PDB file of C-alpha atoms and ligand atoms in Angstrom:
ATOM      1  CA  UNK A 234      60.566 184.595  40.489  1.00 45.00           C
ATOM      2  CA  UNK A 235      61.998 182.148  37.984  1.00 46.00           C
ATOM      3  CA  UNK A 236      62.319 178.419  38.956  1.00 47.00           C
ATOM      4  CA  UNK A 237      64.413 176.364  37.705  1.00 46.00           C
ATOM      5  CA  UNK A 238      63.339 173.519  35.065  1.00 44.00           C
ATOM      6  CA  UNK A 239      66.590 172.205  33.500  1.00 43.00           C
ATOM      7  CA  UNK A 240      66.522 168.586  34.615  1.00 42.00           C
ATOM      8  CA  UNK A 241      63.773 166.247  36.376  1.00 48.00           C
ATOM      9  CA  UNK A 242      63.633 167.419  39.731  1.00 72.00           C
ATOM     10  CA  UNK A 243      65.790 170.153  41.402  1.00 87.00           C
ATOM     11  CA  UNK A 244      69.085 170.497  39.831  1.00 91.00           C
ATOM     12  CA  UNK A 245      71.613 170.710  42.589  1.00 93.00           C
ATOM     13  CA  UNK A 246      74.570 173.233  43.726  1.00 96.00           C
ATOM     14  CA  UNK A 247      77.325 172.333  45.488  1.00 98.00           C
ATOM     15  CA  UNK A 248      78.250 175.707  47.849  1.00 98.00           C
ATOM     16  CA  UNK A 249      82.045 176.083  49.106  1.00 98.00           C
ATOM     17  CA  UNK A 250      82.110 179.284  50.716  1.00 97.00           C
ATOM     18  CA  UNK A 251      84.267 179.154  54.022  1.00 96.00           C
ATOM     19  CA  UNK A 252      82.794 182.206  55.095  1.00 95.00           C
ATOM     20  CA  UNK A 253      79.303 181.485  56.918  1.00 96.00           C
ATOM     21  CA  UNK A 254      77.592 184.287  56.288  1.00 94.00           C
ATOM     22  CA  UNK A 255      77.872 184.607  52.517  1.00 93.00           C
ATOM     23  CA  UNK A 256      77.249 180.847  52.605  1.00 96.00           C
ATOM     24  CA  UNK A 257      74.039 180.266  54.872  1.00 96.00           C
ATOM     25  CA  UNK A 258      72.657 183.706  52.294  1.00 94.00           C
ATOM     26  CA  UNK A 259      73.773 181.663  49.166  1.00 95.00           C
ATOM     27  CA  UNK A 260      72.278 178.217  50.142  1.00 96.00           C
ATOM     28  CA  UNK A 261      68.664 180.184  51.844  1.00 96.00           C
ATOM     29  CA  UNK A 262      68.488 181.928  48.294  1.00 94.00           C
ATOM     30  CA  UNK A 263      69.186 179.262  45.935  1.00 95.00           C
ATOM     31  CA  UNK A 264      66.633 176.983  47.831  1.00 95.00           C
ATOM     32  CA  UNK A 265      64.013 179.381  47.366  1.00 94.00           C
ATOM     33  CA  UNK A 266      64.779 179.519  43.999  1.00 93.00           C
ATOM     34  CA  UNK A 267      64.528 175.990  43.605  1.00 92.00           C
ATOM     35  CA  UNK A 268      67.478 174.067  43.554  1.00 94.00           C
ATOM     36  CA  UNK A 269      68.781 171.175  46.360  1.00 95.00           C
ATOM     37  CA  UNK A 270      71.906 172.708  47.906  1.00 96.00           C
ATOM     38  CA  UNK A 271      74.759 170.485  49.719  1.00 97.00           C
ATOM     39  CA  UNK A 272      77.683 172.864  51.418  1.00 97.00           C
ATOM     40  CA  UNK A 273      81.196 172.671  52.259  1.00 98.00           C
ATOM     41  CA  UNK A 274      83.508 174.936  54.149  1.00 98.00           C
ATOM     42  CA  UNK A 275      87.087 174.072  52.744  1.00 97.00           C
ATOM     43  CA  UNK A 276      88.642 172.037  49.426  1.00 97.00           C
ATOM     44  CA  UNK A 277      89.075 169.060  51.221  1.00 97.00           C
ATOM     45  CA  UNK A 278      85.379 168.559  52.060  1.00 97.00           C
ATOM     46  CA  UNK A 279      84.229 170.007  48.510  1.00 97.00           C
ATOM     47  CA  UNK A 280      85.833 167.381  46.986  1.00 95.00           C
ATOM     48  CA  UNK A 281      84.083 164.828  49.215  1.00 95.00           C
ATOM     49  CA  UNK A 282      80.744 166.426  48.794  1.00 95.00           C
ATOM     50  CA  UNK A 283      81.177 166.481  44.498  1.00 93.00           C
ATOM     51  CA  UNK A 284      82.536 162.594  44.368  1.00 89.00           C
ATOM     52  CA  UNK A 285      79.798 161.400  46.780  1.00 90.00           C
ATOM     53  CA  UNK A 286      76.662 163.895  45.309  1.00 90.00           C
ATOM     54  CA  UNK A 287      77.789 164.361  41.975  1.00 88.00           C
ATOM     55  CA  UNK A 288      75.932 167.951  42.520  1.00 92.00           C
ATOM     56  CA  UNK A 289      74.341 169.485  39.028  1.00 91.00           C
ATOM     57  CA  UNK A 290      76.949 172.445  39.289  1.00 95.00           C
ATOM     58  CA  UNK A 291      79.540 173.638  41.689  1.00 97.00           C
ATOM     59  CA  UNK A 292      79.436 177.269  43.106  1.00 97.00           C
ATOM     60  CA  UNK A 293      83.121 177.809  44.287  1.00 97.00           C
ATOM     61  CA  UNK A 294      84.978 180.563  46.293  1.00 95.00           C
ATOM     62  CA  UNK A 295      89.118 180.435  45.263  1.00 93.00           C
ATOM     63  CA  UNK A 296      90.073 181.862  48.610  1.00 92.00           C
ATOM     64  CA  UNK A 297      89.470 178.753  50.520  1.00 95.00           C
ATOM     65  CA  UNK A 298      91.152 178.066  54.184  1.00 96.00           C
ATOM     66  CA  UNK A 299      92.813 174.529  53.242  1.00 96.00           C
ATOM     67  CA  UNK A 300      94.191 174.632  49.578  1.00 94.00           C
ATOM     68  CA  UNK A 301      93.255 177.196  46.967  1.00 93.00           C
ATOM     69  CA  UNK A 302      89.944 176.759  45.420  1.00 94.00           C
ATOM     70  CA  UNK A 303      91.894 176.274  41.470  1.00 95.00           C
ATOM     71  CA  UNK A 304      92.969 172.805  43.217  1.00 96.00           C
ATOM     72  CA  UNK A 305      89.083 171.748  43.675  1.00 97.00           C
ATOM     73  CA  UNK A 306      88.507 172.917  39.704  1.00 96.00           C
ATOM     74  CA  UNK A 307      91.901 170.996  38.358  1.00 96.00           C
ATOM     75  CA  UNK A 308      90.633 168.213  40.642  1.00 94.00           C
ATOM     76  CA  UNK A 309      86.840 167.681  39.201  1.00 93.00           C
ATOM     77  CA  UNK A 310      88.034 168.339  35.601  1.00 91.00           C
ATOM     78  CA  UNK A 311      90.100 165.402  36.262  1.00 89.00           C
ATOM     79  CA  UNK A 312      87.274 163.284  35.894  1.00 85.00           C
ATOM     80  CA  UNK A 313      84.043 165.358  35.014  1.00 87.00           C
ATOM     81  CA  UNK A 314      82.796 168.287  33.101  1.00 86.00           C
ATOM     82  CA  UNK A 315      80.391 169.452  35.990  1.00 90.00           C
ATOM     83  CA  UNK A 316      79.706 173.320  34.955  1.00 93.00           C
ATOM     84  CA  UNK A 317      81.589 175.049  37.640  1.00 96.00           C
ATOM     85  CA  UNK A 318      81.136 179.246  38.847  1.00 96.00           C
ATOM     86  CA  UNK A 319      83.544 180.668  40.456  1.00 95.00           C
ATOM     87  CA  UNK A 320      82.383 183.288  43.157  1.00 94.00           C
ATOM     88  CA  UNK A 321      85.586 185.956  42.578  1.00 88.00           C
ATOM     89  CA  UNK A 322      86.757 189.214  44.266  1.00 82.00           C
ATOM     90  CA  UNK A 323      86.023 192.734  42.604  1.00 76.00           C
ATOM     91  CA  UNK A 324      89.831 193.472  41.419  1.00 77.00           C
ATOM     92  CA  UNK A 325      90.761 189.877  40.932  1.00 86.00           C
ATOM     93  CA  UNK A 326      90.923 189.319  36.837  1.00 89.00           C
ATOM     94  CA  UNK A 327      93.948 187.576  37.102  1.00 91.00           C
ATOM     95  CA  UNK A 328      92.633 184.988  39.042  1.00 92.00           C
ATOM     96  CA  UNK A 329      89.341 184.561  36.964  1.00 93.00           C
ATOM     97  CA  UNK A 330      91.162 183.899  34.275  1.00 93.00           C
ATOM     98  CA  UNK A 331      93.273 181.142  35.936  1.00 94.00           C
ATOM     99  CA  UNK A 332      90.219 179.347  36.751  1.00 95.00           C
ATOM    100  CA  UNK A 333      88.644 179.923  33.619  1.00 94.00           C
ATOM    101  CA  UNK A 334      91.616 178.272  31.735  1.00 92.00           C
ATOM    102  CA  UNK A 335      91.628 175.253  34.270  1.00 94.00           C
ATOM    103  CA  UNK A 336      87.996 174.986  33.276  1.00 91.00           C
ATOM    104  CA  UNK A 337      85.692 176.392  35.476  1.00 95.00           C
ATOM    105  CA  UNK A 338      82.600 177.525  33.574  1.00 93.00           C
ATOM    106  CA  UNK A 339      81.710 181.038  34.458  1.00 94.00           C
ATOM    107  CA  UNK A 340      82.605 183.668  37.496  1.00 94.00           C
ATOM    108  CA  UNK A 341      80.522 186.181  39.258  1.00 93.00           C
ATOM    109  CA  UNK A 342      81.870 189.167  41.144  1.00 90.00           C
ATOM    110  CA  UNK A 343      81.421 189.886  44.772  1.00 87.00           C
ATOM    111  CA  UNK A 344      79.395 191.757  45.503  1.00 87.00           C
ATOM    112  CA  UNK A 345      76.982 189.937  43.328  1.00 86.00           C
ATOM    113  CA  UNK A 346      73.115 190.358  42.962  1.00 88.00           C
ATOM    114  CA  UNK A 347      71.324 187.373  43.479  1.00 89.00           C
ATOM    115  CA  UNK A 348      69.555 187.734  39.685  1.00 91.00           C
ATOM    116  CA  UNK A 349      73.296 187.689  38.212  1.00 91.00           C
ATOM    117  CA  UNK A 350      74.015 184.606  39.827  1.00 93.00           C
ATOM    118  CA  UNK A 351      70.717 182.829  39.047  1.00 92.00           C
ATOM    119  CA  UNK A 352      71.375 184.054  35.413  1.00 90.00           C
ATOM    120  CA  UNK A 353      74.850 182.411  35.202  1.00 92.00           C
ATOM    121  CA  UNK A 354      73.576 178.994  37.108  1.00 93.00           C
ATOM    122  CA  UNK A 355      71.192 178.881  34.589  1.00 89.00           C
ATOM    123  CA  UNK A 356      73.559 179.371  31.616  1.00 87.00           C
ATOM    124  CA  UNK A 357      75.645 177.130  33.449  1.00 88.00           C
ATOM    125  CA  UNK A 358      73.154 174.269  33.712  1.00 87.00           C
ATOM    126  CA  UNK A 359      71.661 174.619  30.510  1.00 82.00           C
ATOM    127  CA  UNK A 360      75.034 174.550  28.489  1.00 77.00           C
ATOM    128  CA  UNK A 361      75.565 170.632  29.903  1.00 74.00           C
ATOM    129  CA  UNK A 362      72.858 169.828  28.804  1.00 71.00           C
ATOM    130  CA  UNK A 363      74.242 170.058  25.393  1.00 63.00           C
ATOM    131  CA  UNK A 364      74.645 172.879  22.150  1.00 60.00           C
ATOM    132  CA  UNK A 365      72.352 175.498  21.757  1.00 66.00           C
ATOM    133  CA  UNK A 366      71.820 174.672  17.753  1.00 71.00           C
ATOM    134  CA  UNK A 367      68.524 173.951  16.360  1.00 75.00           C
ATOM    135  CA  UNK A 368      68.479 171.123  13.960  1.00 72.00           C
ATOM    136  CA  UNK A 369      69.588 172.830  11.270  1.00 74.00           C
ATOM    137  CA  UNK A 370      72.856 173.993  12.937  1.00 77.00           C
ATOM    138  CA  UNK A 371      71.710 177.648  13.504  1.00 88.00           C
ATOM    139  CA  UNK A 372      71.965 179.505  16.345  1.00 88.00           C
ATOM    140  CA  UNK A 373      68.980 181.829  17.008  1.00 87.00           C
ATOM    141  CA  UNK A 374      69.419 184.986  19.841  1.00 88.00           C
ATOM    142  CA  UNK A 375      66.722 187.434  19.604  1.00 85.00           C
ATOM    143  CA  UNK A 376      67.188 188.827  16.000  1.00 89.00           C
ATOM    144  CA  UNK A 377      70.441 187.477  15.117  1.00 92.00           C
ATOM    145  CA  UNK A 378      70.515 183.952  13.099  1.00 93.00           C
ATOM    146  CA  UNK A 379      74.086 182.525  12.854  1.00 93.00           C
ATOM    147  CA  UNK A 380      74.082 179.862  10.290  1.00 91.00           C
ATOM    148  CA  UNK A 381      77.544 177.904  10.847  1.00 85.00           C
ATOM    149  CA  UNK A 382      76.578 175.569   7.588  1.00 82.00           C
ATOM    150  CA  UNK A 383      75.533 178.505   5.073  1.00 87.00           C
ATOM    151  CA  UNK A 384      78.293 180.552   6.700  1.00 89.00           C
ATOM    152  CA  UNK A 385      76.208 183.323   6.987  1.00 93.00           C
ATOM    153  CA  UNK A 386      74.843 186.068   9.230  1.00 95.00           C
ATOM    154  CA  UNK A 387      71.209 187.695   9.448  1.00 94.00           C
ATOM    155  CA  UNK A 388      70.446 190.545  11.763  1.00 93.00           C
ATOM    156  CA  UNK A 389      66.642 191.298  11.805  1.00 89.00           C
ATOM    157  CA  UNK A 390      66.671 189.412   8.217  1.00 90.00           C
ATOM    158  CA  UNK A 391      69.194 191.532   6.865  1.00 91.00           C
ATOM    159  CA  UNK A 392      72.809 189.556   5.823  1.00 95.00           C
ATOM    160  CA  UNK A 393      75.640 190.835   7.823  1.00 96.00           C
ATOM    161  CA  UNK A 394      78.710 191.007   5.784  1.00 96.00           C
ATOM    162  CA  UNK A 395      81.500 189.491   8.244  1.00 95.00           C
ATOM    163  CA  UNK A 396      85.236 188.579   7.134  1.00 94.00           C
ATOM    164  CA  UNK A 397      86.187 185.712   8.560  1.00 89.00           C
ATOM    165  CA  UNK A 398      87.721 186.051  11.724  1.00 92.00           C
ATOM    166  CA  UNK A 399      84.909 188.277  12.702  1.00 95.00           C
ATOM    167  CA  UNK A 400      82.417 184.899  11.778  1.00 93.00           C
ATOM    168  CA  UNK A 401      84.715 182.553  14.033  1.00 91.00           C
ATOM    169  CA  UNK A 402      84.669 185.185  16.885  1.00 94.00           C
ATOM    170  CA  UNK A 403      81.114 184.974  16.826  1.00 95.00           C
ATOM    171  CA  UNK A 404      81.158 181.423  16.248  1.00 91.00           C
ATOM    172  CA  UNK A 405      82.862 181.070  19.373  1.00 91.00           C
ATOM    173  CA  UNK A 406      80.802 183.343  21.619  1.00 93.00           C
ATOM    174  CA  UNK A 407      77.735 181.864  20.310  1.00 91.00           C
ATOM    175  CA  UNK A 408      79.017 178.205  21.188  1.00 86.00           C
ATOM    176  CA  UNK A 409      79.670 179.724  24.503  1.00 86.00           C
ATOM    177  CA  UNK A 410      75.834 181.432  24.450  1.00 85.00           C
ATOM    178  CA  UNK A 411      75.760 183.282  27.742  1.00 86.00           C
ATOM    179  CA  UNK A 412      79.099 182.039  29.318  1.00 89.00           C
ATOM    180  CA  UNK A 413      82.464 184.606  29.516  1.00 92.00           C
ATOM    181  CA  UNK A 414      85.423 183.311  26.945  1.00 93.00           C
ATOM    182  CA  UNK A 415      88.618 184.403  27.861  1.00 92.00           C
ATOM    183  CA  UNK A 416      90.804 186.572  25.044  1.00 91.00           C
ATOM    184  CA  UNK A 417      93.062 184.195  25.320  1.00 89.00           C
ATOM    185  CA  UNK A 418      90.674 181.363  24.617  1.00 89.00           C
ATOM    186  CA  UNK A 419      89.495 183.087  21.866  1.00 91.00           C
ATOM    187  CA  UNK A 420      93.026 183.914  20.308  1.00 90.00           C
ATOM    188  CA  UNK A 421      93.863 179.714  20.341  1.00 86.00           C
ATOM    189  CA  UNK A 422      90.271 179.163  18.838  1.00 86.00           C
ATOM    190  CA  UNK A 423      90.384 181.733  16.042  1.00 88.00           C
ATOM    191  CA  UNK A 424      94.308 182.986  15.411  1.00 85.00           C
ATOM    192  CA  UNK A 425      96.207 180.045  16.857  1.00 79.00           C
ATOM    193  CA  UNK A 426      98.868 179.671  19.699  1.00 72.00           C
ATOM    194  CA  UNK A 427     101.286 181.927  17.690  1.00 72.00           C
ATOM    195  CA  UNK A 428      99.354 184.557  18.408  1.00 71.00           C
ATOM    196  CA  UNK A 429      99.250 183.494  22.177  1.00 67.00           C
ATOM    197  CA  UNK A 430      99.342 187.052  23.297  1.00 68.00           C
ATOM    198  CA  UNK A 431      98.347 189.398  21.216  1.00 77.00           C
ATOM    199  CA  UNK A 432      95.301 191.014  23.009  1.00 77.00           C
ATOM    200  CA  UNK A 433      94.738 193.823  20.979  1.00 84.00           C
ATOM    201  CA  UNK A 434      93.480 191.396  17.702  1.00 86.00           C
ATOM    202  CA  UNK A 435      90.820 190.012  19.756  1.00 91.00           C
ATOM    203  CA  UNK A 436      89.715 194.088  20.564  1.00 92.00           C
ATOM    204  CA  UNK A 437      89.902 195.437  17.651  1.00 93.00           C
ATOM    205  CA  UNK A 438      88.095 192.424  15.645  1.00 95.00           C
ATOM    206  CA  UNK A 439      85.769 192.217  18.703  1.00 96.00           C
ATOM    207  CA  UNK A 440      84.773 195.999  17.990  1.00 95.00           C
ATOM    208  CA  UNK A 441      84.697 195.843  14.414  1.00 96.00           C
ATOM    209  CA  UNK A 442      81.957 192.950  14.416  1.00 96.00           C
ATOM    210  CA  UNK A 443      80.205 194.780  17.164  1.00 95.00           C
ATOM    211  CA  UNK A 444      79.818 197.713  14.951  1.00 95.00           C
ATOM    212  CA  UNK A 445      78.690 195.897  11.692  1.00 95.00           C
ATOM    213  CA  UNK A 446      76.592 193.944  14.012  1.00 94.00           C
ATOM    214  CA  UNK A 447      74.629 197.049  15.527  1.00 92.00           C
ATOM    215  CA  UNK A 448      74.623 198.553  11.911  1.00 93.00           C
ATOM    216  CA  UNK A 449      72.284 196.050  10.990  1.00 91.00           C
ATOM    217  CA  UNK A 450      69.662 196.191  13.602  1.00 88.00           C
ATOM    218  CA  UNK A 451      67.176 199.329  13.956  1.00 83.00           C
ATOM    219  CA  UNK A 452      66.122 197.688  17.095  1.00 83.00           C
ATOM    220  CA  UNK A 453      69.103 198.370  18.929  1.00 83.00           C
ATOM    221  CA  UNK A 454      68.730 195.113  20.912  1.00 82.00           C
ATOM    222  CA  UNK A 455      72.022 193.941  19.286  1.00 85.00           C
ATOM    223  CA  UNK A 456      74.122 196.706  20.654  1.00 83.00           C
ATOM    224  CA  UNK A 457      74.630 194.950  23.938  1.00 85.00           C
ATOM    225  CA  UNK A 458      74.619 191.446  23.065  1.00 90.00           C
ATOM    226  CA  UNK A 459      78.752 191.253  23.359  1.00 94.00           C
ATOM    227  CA  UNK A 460      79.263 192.257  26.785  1.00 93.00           C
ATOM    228  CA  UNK A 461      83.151 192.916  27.912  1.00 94.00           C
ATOM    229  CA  UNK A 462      84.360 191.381  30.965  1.00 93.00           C
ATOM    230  CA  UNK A 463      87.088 193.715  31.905  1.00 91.00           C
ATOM    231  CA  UNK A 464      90.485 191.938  32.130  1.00 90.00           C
ATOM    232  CA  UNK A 465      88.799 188.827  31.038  1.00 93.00           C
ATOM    233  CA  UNK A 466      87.366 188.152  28.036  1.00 94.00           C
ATOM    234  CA  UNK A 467      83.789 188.397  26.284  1.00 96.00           C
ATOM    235  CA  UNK A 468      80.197 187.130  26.527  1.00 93.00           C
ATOM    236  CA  UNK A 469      77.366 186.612  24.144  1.00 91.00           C
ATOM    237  CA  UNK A 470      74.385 187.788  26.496  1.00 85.00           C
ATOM    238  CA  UNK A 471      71.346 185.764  25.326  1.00 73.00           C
ATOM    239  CA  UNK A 472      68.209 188.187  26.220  1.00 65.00           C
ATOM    240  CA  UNK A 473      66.724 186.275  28.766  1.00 64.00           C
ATOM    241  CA  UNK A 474      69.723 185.527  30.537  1.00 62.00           C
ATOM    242  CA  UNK A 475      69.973 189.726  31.626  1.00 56.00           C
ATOM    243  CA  UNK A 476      69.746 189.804  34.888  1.00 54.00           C
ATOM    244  CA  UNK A 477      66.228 191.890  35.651  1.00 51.00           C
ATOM    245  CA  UNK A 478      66.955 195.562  36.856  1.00 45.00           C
ATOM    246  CA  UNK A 479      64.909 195.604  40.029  1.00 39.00           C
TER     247      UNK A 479
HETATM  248 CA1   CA B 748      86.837 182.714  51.132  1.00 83.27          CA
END
């Protein structure tokens, strides 16, 4: 089992969850896993909990009995960049993508294992801490090296010829190391809001640097480094942040 080491002491997780099943499971797990837990049943007492605790991350359920959970998100990003998760139903991508343009962080699916969640906490916890990018401004996962100054690409030491949309695609997953980007984040960041909803450039350009990508490593650990969240967007998966198969 993995503790957590992000900050001094025990990072802690704000739970909303109205229902008290899912929640008493969530806050025994995460305890044993090493974090300090607060709870909170409804919006209205989440919002007291975060401005009183100022908890290390937020783990928040959108179907909440008072108001819906987006109005807890809009509400913290008001004032604070605390990495929020969003705990999401199976066939709900519309909705993860609501919250993930207000500004939550990161979603998990229900029925979720407890691994997957740990994983994205982590992610979650590690990306306020600050950018991933050694001194140098490269960005290092497994054998890839993106070098943002140099403007250049190495899988396994071998240069990765990219055109340039494909190099600000993975620019912006790799900013995002771990966390899910929505398309249409990633249509603003690399096409513009012209292009507001054109889905299909992010998939093809998505697939074309996936392929050039796994062309250049024998390994074959590249191949599933860009995972696809259906309906929602992409997400560089660093390889410790896979949640273990057990
Ligand atoms: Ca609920």
């Amino acid at each position: 089992m993995t503790v957590v080491r992000e900050s001094a002491g025990k990072p802690s997780v704000l739970v909303v969850e109205d229902d008290e099943e899912t929640r008493a499971a969530l806050v025994r797990e995460l305890a044993a896993r090493g974090y300090r837990t607060l709870e909170a049943v409804d919006a209205r007492t989440a919002l007291e909990r975060w401005a009183a605790a100022r908890p290390d991350v937020v783990l928040l359920d959108l179907g909440l009995p008072d108001v819906d959970g987006t109005e807890v998100i809009k509400r913290i990003r008001r004032d604070a960049m605390t990495p929020i998760v969003i705990l999401s139903g199976r066939f709900a991508e519309r909705e993860k993508v609501v919250a993930l343009e207000l500004g939550a962080d990161d979603f998990v699916t229900k029925p979720f294992g407890l691994d997957e969640l740990h994983a994205r906490l982590r992610v979650a916890l590690r990306r306020a801490a600050g950018p991933g990018a050694d001194q140098a401004g490269r960005i290092v996962v497994g054998p890839l090296v993106f070098d943002g100054p140099r403007h250049e690409v190495r899988v396994a030491g071998h240069e990765v010829d990219l055109t340039p949309r494909e190099f600000e695609i993975l620019r912006v997953l790799l900013g995002e190391l771990g966390r899910v980007v929505t398309k249409g984040r990633l249509l603003r960041a690399v096409w513009g809001t012209a292009y507001q909803d054109a889905d299909s450039y992010v998939y093809v350009h998505v697939s074309q640097l996936r392929r050039k990508l796994a062309a250049a490593d024998p390994s074959g650990v590249i191949r599933d480094l860009i995972v696809t969240e259906p309906g929602v967007g992409y997400r560089v998966r660093a390889p410790e942040d896979a949640p273990s198969k057990t």
